[in-house]
PDB file of C-alpha atoms in Angstrom:
ATOM      1  CA  MET A 269     111.787 110.803  75.336  1.00  0.00           C
ATOM      2  CA  SER A 270     112.417 113.663  77.668  1.00  0.00           C
ATOM      3  CA  SER A 271     116.270 114.427  78.845  1.00  0.00           C
ATOM      4  CA  VAL A 272     114.332 116.404  81.912  1.00  0.00           C
ATOM      5  CA  ASN A 273     113.595 114.171  84.987  1.00  0.00           C
ATOM      6  CA  ARG A 274     109.498 114.877  85.316  1.00  0.00           C
ATOM      7  CA  PHE A 275     107.704 114.354  88.871  1.00  0.00           C
ATOM      8  CA  ASP A 276     103.909 113.918  89.187  1.00  0.00           C
ATOM      9  CA  VAL A 277     101.886 113.981  92.488  1.00  0.00           C
ATOM     10  CA  ILE A 278      98.509 112.789  93.061  1.00  0.00           C
ATOM     11  CA  THR A 279      97.072 113.757  95.930  1.00  0.00           C
ATOM     12  CA  ILE A 280      93.703 114.783  97.406  1.00  0.00           C
ATOM     13  CA  PHE A 281      95.440 118.038  99.156  1.00  0.00           C
ATOM     14  CA  PRO A 282      97.112 119.651  96.247  1.00  0.00           C
ATOM     15  CA  ASP A 283      98.202 122.588  98.535  1.00  0.00           C
ATOM     16  CA  TYR A 284     100.170 120.363 100.876  1.00  0.00           C
ATOM     17  CA  LEU A 285     102.587 120.578  98.113  1.00  0.00           C
ATOM     18  CA  ALA A 286     103.161 124.004  97.975  1.00  0.00           C
ATOM     19  CA  PRO A 287     106.582 124.077  99.207  1.00  0.00           C
ATOM     20  CA  LEU A 288     107.714 122.582  95.804  1.00  0.00           C
ATOM     21  CA  SER A 289     107.708 126.348  94.330  1.00  0.00           C
ATOM     22  CA  LEU A 290     110.135 127.320  96.630  1.00  0.00           C
ATOM     23  CA  SER A 291     113.996 127.436  97.227  1.00  0.00           C
ATOM     24  CA  LEU A 292     116.216 124.866  94.945  1.00  0.00           C
ATOM     25  CA  ILE A 293     112.971 123.107  93.426  1.00  0.00           C
ATOM     26  CA  GLY A 294     111.431 126.204  92.304  1.00  0.00           C
ATOM     27  CA  LYS A 295     114.352 127.314  91.016  1.00  0.00           C
ATOM     28  CA  ALA A 296     115.034 124.148  89.261  1.00  0.00           C
ATOM     29  CA  GLN A 297     111.494 123.977  87.872  1.00  0.00           C
ATOM     30  CA  ALA A 298     112.095 127.902  86.619  1.00  0.00           C
ATOM     31  CA  SER A 299     115.431 126.690  85.075  1.00  0.00           C
ATOM     32  CA  GLY A 300     113.884 124.004  83.134  1.00  0.00           C
ATOM     33  CA  LEU A 301     115.938 121.221  84.876  1.00  0.00           C
ATOM     34  CA  ILE A 302     113.090 119.745  86.061  1.00  0.00           C
ATOM     35  CA  SER A 303     109.277 119.211  85.550  1.00  0.00           C
ATOM     36  CA  ILE A 304     106.838 118.871  88.453  1.00  0.00           C
ATOM     37  CA  GLY A 305     102.685 118.283  88.294  1.00  0.00           C
ATOM     38  CA  ILE A 306     100.215 118.049  91.194  1.00  0.00           C
ATOM     39  CA  HIS A 307      97.112 116.356  90.349  1.00  0.00           C
ATOM     40  CA  ASP A 308      93.930 116.168  92.531  1.00  0.00           C
ATOM     41  CA  LEU A 309      92.477 112.585  92.979  1.00  0.00           C
ATOM     42  CA  ARG A 310      88.935 113.802  93.504  1.00  0.00           C
ATOM     43  CA  ASP A 311      88.928 115.170  89.612  1.00  0.00           C
ATOM     44  CA  GLN A 312      88.816 111.598  88.893  1.00  0.00           C
ATOM     45  CA  THR A 313      85.859 110.740  90.975  1.00  0.00           C
ATOM     46  CA  THR A 314      81.817 110.860  89.663  1.00  0.00           C
ATOM     47  CA  ASP A 315      79.874 111.756  92.598  1.00  0.00           C
ATOM     48  CA  VAL A 316      79.129 115.118  94.202  1.00  0.00           C
ATOM     49  CA  HIS A 317      80.909 114.450  97.041  1.00  0.00           C
ATOM     50  CA  GLY A 318      84.202 113.813  95.311  1.00  0.00           C
ATOM     51  CA  SER A 319      84.316 110.500  97.377  1.00  0.00           C
ATOM     52  CA  VAL A 320      88.023 108.834  97.225  1.00  0.00           C
ATOM     53  CA  ASP A 321      87.346 105.783  99.886  1.00  0.00           C
ATOM     54  CA  ASP A 322      84.843 103.262 101.288  1.00  0.00           C
ATOM     55  CA  THR A 323      84.610 100.574 103.679  1.00  0.00           C
ATOM     56  CA  PRO A 324      87.438  98.223 104.045  1.00  0.00           C
ATOM     57  CA  TYR A 325      86.144  94.216 103.069  1.00  0.00           C
ATOM     58  CA  GLY A 326      86.725  92.314 106.214  1.00  0.00           C
ATOM     59  CA  GLY A 327      85.607  94.807 108.623  1.00  0.00           C
ATOM     60  CA  GLY A 328      87.705  96.811 110.618  1.00  0.00           C
ATOM     61  CA  ALA A 329      88.066 100.507 111.906  1.00  0.00           C
ATOM     62  CA  GLY A 330      88.986 103.431 109.395  1.00  0.00           C
ATOM     63  CA  MET A 331      88.391 103.779 105.424  1.00  0.00           C
ATOM     64  CA  VAL A 332      90.319 102.491 102.244  1.00  0.00           C
ATOM     65  CA  MET A 333      91.222 104.545  99.062  1.00  0.00           C
ATOM     66  CA  SER A 334      89.268 103.185  96.450  1.00  0.00           C
ATOM     67  CA  PRO A 335      91.226 101.787  93.183  1.00  0.00           C
ATOM     68  CA  GLU A 336      88.900 103.436  90.046  1.00  0.00           C
ATOM     69  CA  PRO A 337      89.852 107.262  91.163  1.00  0.00           C
ATOM     70  CA  TRP A 338      93.410 106.204  91.523  1.00  0.00           C
ATOM     71  CA  GLY A 339      93.839 103.885  88.031  1.00  0.00           C
ATOM     72  CA  LYS A 340      92.362 106.995  86.249  1.00  0.00           C
ATOM     73  CA  ALA A 341      94.627 109.503  87.678  1.00  0.00           C
ATOM     74  CA  ILE A 342      97.587 107.553  87.113  1.00  0.00           C
ATOM     75  CA  ASP A 343      96.719 106.546  83.518  1.00  0.00           C
ATOM     76  CA  GLN A 344      96.230 110.263  82.822  1.00  0.00           C
ATOM     77  CA  VAL A 345      99.464 111.142  84.599  1.00  0.00           C
ATOM     78  CA  ALA A 346     101.415 108.436  82.700  1.00  0.00           C
ATOM     79  CA  GLU A 347     100.417 110.188  79.154  1.00  0.00           C
ATOM     80  CA  LEU A 348     102.231 113.320  80.053  1.00  0.00           C
ATOM     81  CA  ALA A 349     105.148 111.413  79.755  1.00  0.00           C
ATOM     82  CA  PRO A 350     104.982 108.768  76.420  1.00  0.00           C
ATOM     83  CA  GLY A 351     107.730 106.694  75.924  1.00  0.00           C
ATOM     84  CA  GLU A 352     109.143 106.727  79.614  1.00  0.00           C
ATOM     85  CA  ILE A 353     109.295 104.117  82.296  1.00  0.00           C
ATOM     86  CA  HIS A 354     106.833 105.420  84.759  1.00  0.00           C
ATOM     87  CA  GLU A 355     107.854 104.348  88.194  1.00  0.00           C
ATOM     88  CA  LEU A 356     105.161 104.797  90.495  1.00  0.00           C
ATOM     89  CA  ILE A 357     105.922 105.513  94.101  1.00  0.00           C
ATOM     90  CA  VAL A 358     103.272 104.538  96.650  1.00  0.00           C
ATOM     91  CA  LEU A 359     103.997 105.894 100.366  1.00  0.00           C
ATOM     92  CA  THR A 360     103.207 103.284 102.848  1.00  0.00           C
ATOM     93  CA  PRO A 361     104.610 102.428 106.145  1.00  0.00           C
ATOM     94  CA  ALA A 362     105.045  98.593 104.565  1.00  0.00           C
ATOM     95  CA  GLY A 363     107.464  99.918 102.275  1.00  0.00           C
ATOM     96  CA  GLU A 364     111.038 100.040 101.462  1.00  0.00           C
ATOM     97  CA  LYS A 365     113.058 102.134 103.620  1.00  0.00           C
ATOM     98  CA  PHE A 366     113.791 105.549 102.097  1.00  0.00           C
ATOM     99  CA  THR A 367     118.033 106.205 101.578  1.00  0.00           C
ATOM    100  CA  GLN A 368     120.407 108.306 100.016  1.00  0.00           C
ATOM    101  CA  GLU A 369     121.249 105.576  97.951  1.00  0.00           C
ATOM    102  CA  LEU A 370     117.599 104.939  96.869  1.00  0.00           C
ATOM    103  CA  ALA A 371     117.676 109.057  96.486  1.00  0.00           C
ATOM    104  CA  GLN A 372     120.578 108.644  94.020  1.00  0.00           C
ATOM    105  CA  GLU A 373     119.432 105.547  92.465  1.00  0.00           C
ATOM    106  CA  LEU A 374     116.270 107.570  91.955  1.00  0.00           C
ATOM    107  CA  THR A 375     117.527 110.394  89.751  1.00  0.00           C
ATOM    108  CA  ASN A 376     117.973 107.850  86.766  1.00  0.00           C
ATOM    109  CA  SER A 377     114.337 107.571  86.387  1.00  0.00           C
ATOM    110  CA  LYS A 378     112.467 110.415  83.859  1.00  0.00           C
ATOM    111  CA  HIS A 379     109.393 109.968  85.038  1.00  0.00           C
ATOM    112  CA  LEU A 380     108.327 109.506  89.093  1.00  0.00           C
ATOM    113  CA  ILE A 381     104.515 109.245  90.148  1.00  0.00           C
ATOM    114  CA  PHE A 382     103.944 109.516  93.766  1.00  0.00           C
ATOM    115  CA  ALA A 383     100.728 108.208  95.050  1.00  0.00           C
ATOM    116  CA  CYS A 384      99.876 109.940  98.395  1.00  0.00           C
ATOM    117  CA  GLY A 385      97.586 107.856 100.196  1.00  0.00           C
ATOM    118  CA  ARG A 386      95.315 108.632 102.959  1.00  0.00           C
ATOM    119  CA  TYR A 387      93.166 107.426 105.920  1.00  0.00           C
ATOM    120  CA  GLU A 388      93.906 103.179 105.933  1.00  0.00           C
ATOM    121  CA  GLY A 389      96.065 103.418 102.734  1.00  0.00           C
ATOM    122  CA  ILE A 390      95.453 102.751  99.001  1.00  0.00           C
ATOM    123  CA  ASP A 391      93.487  99.643  97.772  1.00  0.00           C
ATOM    124  CA  VAL A 392      96.499  97.329  97.245  1.00  0.00           C
ATOM    125  CA  ARG A 393      95.337  96.191  93.899  1.00  0.00           C
ATOM    126  CA  VAL A 394      96.298  99.537  92.497  1.00  0.00           C
ATOM    127  CA  SER A 395     100.010  98.417  93.460  1.00  0.00           C
ATOM    128  CA  ASP A 396      99.286  94.768  91.951  1.00  0.00           C
ATOM    129  CA  PHE A 397      97.798  96.250  88.614  1.00  0.00           C
ATOM    130  CA  TYR A 398     100.619  98.638  87.814  1.00  0.00           C
ATOM    131  CA  SER A 399     103.518  96.496  89.043  1.00  0.00           C
ATOM    132  CA  LYS A 400     102.272  94.146  85.964  1.00  0.00           C
ATOM    133  CA  ALA A 401     101.483  97.114  83.769  1.00  0.00           C
ATOM    134  CA  LYS A 402     103.610  97.579  80.578  1.00  0.00           C
ATOM    135  CA  ASN A 403     105.807 100.615  81.034  1.00  0.00           C
ATOM    136  CA  PHE A 404     105.447 100.520  84.756  1.00  0.00           C
ATOM    137  CA  LYS A 405     107.575 100.080  87.778  1.00  0.00           C
ATOM    138  CA  VAL A 406     106.212  99.949  91.170  1.00  0.00           C
ATOM    139  CA  ARG A 407     108.215 100.801  94.146  1.00  0.00           C
ATOM    140  CA  GLU A 408     106.201 100.813  97.942  1.00  0.00           C
ATOM    141  CA  VAL A 409     108.712 103.292  99.779  1.00  0.00           C
ATOM    142  CA  SER A 410     108.719 104.526 103.669  1.00  0.00           C
ATOM    143  CA  ILE A 411     110.608 107.454 105.029  1.00  0.00           C
ATOM    144  CA  GLY A 412     110.396 105.672 108.476  1.00  0.00           C
ATOM    145  CA  ASP A 413     108.958 103.823 111.449  1.00  0.00           C
ATOM    146  CA  TYR A 414     106.278 106.040 112.396  1.00  0.00           C
ATOM    147  CA  VAL A 415     102.737 107.094 110.932  1.00  0.00           C
ATOM    148  CA  LEU A 416     101.898 110.444 109.114  1.00  0.00           C
ATOM    149  CA  GLY A 417      98.496 111.511 108.176  1.00  0.00           C
ATOM    150  CA  GLY A 418      99.212 110.917 104.510  1.00  0.00           C
ATOM    151  CA  GLY A 419     101.990 110.529 101.928  1.00  0.00           C
ATOM    152  CA  GLU A 420     102.039 114.209 101.290  1.00  0.00           C
ATOM    153  CA  VAL A 421     104.697 115.010 103.653  1.00  0.00           C
ATOM    154  CA  ALA A 422     107.033 111.855 102.873  1.00  0.00           C
ATOM    155  CA  THR A 423     106.421 113.171  99.433  1.00  0.00           C
ATOM    156  CA  LEU A 424     108.393 116.295  99.970  1.00  0.00           C
ATOM    157  CA  VAL A 425     110.990 114.706 101.613  1.00  0.00           C
ATOM    158  CA  ILE A 426     111.790 112.292  98.882  1.00  0.00           C
ATOM    159  CA  MET A 427     111.326 114.831  95.950  1.00  0.00           C
ATOM    160  CA  GLU A 428     113.918 117.234  97.705  1.00  0.00           C
ATOM    161  CA  ALA A 429     116.414 114.684  98.499  1.00  0.00           C
ATOM    162  CA  ILE A 430     115.998 113.331  94.565  1.00  0.00           C
ATOM    163  CA  ILE A 431     116.009 116.595  93.057  1.00  0.00           C
ATOM    164  CA  ARG A 432     119.070 117.982  94.838  1.00  0.00           C
ATOM    165  CA  LEU A 433     121.063 115.446  93.434  1.00  0.00           C
ATOM    166  CA  ILE A 434     120.278 116.149  89.858  1.00  0.00           C
ATOM    167  CA  PRO A 435     123.144 117.530  87.853  1.00  0.00           C
ATOM    168  CA  GLY A 436     122.503 121.653  87.832  1.00  0.00           C
ATOM    169  CA  VAL A 437     120.328 122.012  90.810  1.00  0.00           C
ATOM    170  CA  ILE A 438     123.020 122.248  93.470  1.00  0.00           C
ATOM    171  CA  GLY A 439     125.337 125.417  92.303  1.00  0.00           C
ATOM    172  CA  ASN A 440     128.660 124.022  93.743  1.00  0.00           C
ATOM    173  CA  PRO A 441     128.130 120.064  92.761  1.00  0.00           C
ATOM    174  CA  ALA A 442     131.338 119.505  95.176  1.00  0.00           C
ATOM    175  CA  SER A 443     129.319 120.172  98.475  1.00  0.00           C
ATOM    176  CA  LEU A 444     127.405 117.020  97.720  1.00  0.00           C
ATOM    177  CA  ASP A 445     130.431 114.910  97.941  1.00  0.00           C
ATOM    178  CA  GLU A 446     130.862 116.101 101.407  1.00  0.00           C
ATOM    179  CA  GLU A 447     127.716 115.736 102.694  1.00  0.00           C
ATOM    180  CA  SER A 448     126.264 112.893 105.659  1.00  0.00           C
ATOM    181  CA  HIS A 449     125.638 109.501 104.291  1.00  0.00           C
ATOM    182  CA  THR A 450     127.515 110.539 100.889  1.00  0.00           C
ATOM    183  CA  LEU A 451     131.038 110.783 102.755  1.00  0.00           C
ATOM    184  CA  THR A 452     132.680 107.519 103.045  1.00  0.00           C
ATOM    185  CA  SER A 453     135.949 105.880 104.654  1.00  0.00           C
ATOM    186  CA  GLU A 454     137.088 102.788 105.098  1.00  0.00           C
ATOM    187  CA  SER A 455     134.608 102.176 107.726  1.00  0.00           C
ATOM    188  CA  GLY A 456     131.557 102.906 105.757  1.00  0.00           C
ATOM    189  CA  VAL A 457     129.118 105.939 105.004  1.00  0.00           C
ATOM    190  CA  LEU A 458     129.935 108.788 107.459  1.00  0.00           C
ATOM    191  CA  VAL A 459     127.614 111.543 108.497  1.00  0.00           C
ATOM    192  CA  GLU A 460     129.176 115.328 107.954  1.00  0.00           C
ATOM    193  CA  TYR A 461     131.784 116.736 110.134  1.00  0.00           C
ATOM    194  CA  PRO A 462     131.071 119.920 112.126  1.00  0.00           C
ATOM    195  CA  ASN A 463     130.925 123.108 110.622  1.00  0.00           C
ATOM    196  CA  TYR A 464     132.209 126.733 111.515  1.00  0.00           C
ATOM    197  CA  THR A 465     131.883 130.087 110.096  1.00  0.00           C
ATOM    198  CA  LYS A 466     132.402 133.933 111.356  1.00  0.00           C
ATOM    199  CA  PRO A 467     132.879 135.073 113.971  1.00  0.00           C
ATOM    200  CA  LYS A 468     135.825 133.028 115.463  1.00  0.00           C
ATOM    201  CA  GLU A 469     134.546 133.250 118.754  1.00  0.00           C
ATOM    202  CA  TRP A 470     131.092 133.430 119.880  1.00  0.00           C
ATOM    203  CA  ARG A 471     129.660 132.957 123.334  1.00  0.00           C
ATOM    204  CA  GLY A 472     133.156 131.851 124.792  1.00  0.00           C
ATOM    205  CA  LEU A 473     133.310 129.141 121.942  1.00  0.00           C
ATOM    206  CA  ASN A 474     135.921 129.182 119.553  1.00  0.00           C
ATOM    207  CA  VAL A 475     136.680 127.972 116.088  1.00  0.00           C
ATOM    208  CA  PRO A 476     138.842 124.921 116.069  1.00  0.00           C
ATOM    209  CA  ASP A 477     142.635 126.160 115.540  1.00  0.00           C
ATOM    210  CA  ILE A 478     143.319 123.585 112.695  1.00  0.00           C
ATOM    211  CA  LEU A 479     140.372 125.413 110.387  1.00  0.00           C
ATOM    212  CA  LEU A 480     142.029 128.620 110.856  1.00  0.00           C
ATOM    213  CA  SER A 481     145.824 127.130 109.569  1.00  0.00           C
ATOM    214  CA  GLY A 482     145.510 126.993 105.715  1.00  0.00           C
ATOM    215  CA  ASN A 483     146.889 123.605 105.783  1.00  0.00           C
ATOM    216  CA  HIS A 484     144.237 121.824 103.484  1.00  0.00           C
ATOM    217  CA  GLY A 485     146.055 118.701 103.817  1.00  0.00           C
ATOM    218  CA  GLU A 486     145.313 118.767 107.754  1.00  0.00           C
ATOM    219  CA  ILE A 487     141.899 120.266 107.588  1.00  0.00           C
ATOM    220  CA  ALA A 488     141.054 117.364 105.528  1.00  0.00           C
ATOM    221  CA  LYS A 489     142.235 114.522 107.915  1.00  0.00           C
ATOM    222  CA  TRP A 490     140.581 116.480 110.930  1.00  0.00           C
ATOM    223  CA  ARG A 491     137.345 116.502 108.994  1.00  0.00           C
ATOM    224  CA  LEU A 492     137.498 112.930 108.341  1.00  0.00           C
ATOM    225  CA  GLU A 493     138.020 112.313 112.047  1.00  0.00           C
ATOM    226  CA  GLN A 494     135.651 114.426 113.291  1.00  0.00           C
ATOM    227  CA  ALA A 495     133.127 112.666 110.503  1.00  0.00           C
ATOM    228  CA  GLN A 496     134.130 108.902 111.851  1.00  0.00           C
ATOM    229  CA  ILE A 497     133.491 110.475 115.585  1.00  0.00           C
ATOM    230  CA  ARG A 498     130.223 111.703 115.383  1.00  0.00           C
ATOM    231  CA  THR A 499     129.019 108.648 113.272  1.00  0.00           C
ATOM    232  CA  LYS A 500     130.449 106.411 115.860  1.00  0.00           C
ATOM    233  CA  ASN A 501     128.468 108.671 118.493  1.00  0.00           C
ATOM    234  CA  ARG A 502     125.335 108.815 116.540  1.00  0.00           C
ATOM    235  CA  PRO A 503     122.375 107.838 118.488  1.00  0.00           C
ATOM    236  CA  SER A 504     120.674 104.847 117.326  1.00  0.00           C
TER     237      SER A 504
END
């Protein structure tokens, strides 16, 4: 079993995941904090066209992604993390809503497999099969009540939210404690307070005097109050 969090993404558009080599995630890979694999679903097909979809039973518009290439791909990827529980994340509008709390929970998983569907989605038997398979756990996840062309963008969102919480990825871990959806008060989870940097005056707008006072207790109080105000006034 590995001490490193492993992430595998199965997709028909591997180039869509190129941003995973950049910024904090790229540095986390280079330093050995995480391991990421990108896998082309079409490698698991047998016809010359690399077909991964077919018409839906029962009729209707669109195409459905066939289960067999997915089964082959998932089985192959699972072999890359022997001895681990393989948490299969199926991106779908019907899934549970992704939250900061779920991101924190998923940092505990040593092997996450992201299934990036396209068209009308993946044949549901893939989720049904692996939800009963040994050493697998299936989660259907949505990043919001809107429709994307596929699961790749959602995967980028979810992976970044998870990876930045893994110890060592963020240079100053204390910065995680005062972020939106992490900062808390008696009234619940808050969005972050407003932030300012140099210069003190910009286009007629000044930094609040309290932030220049050096009184850390009063600054903390002001920031909490501002976070509460912003949370209360946040558009729903």
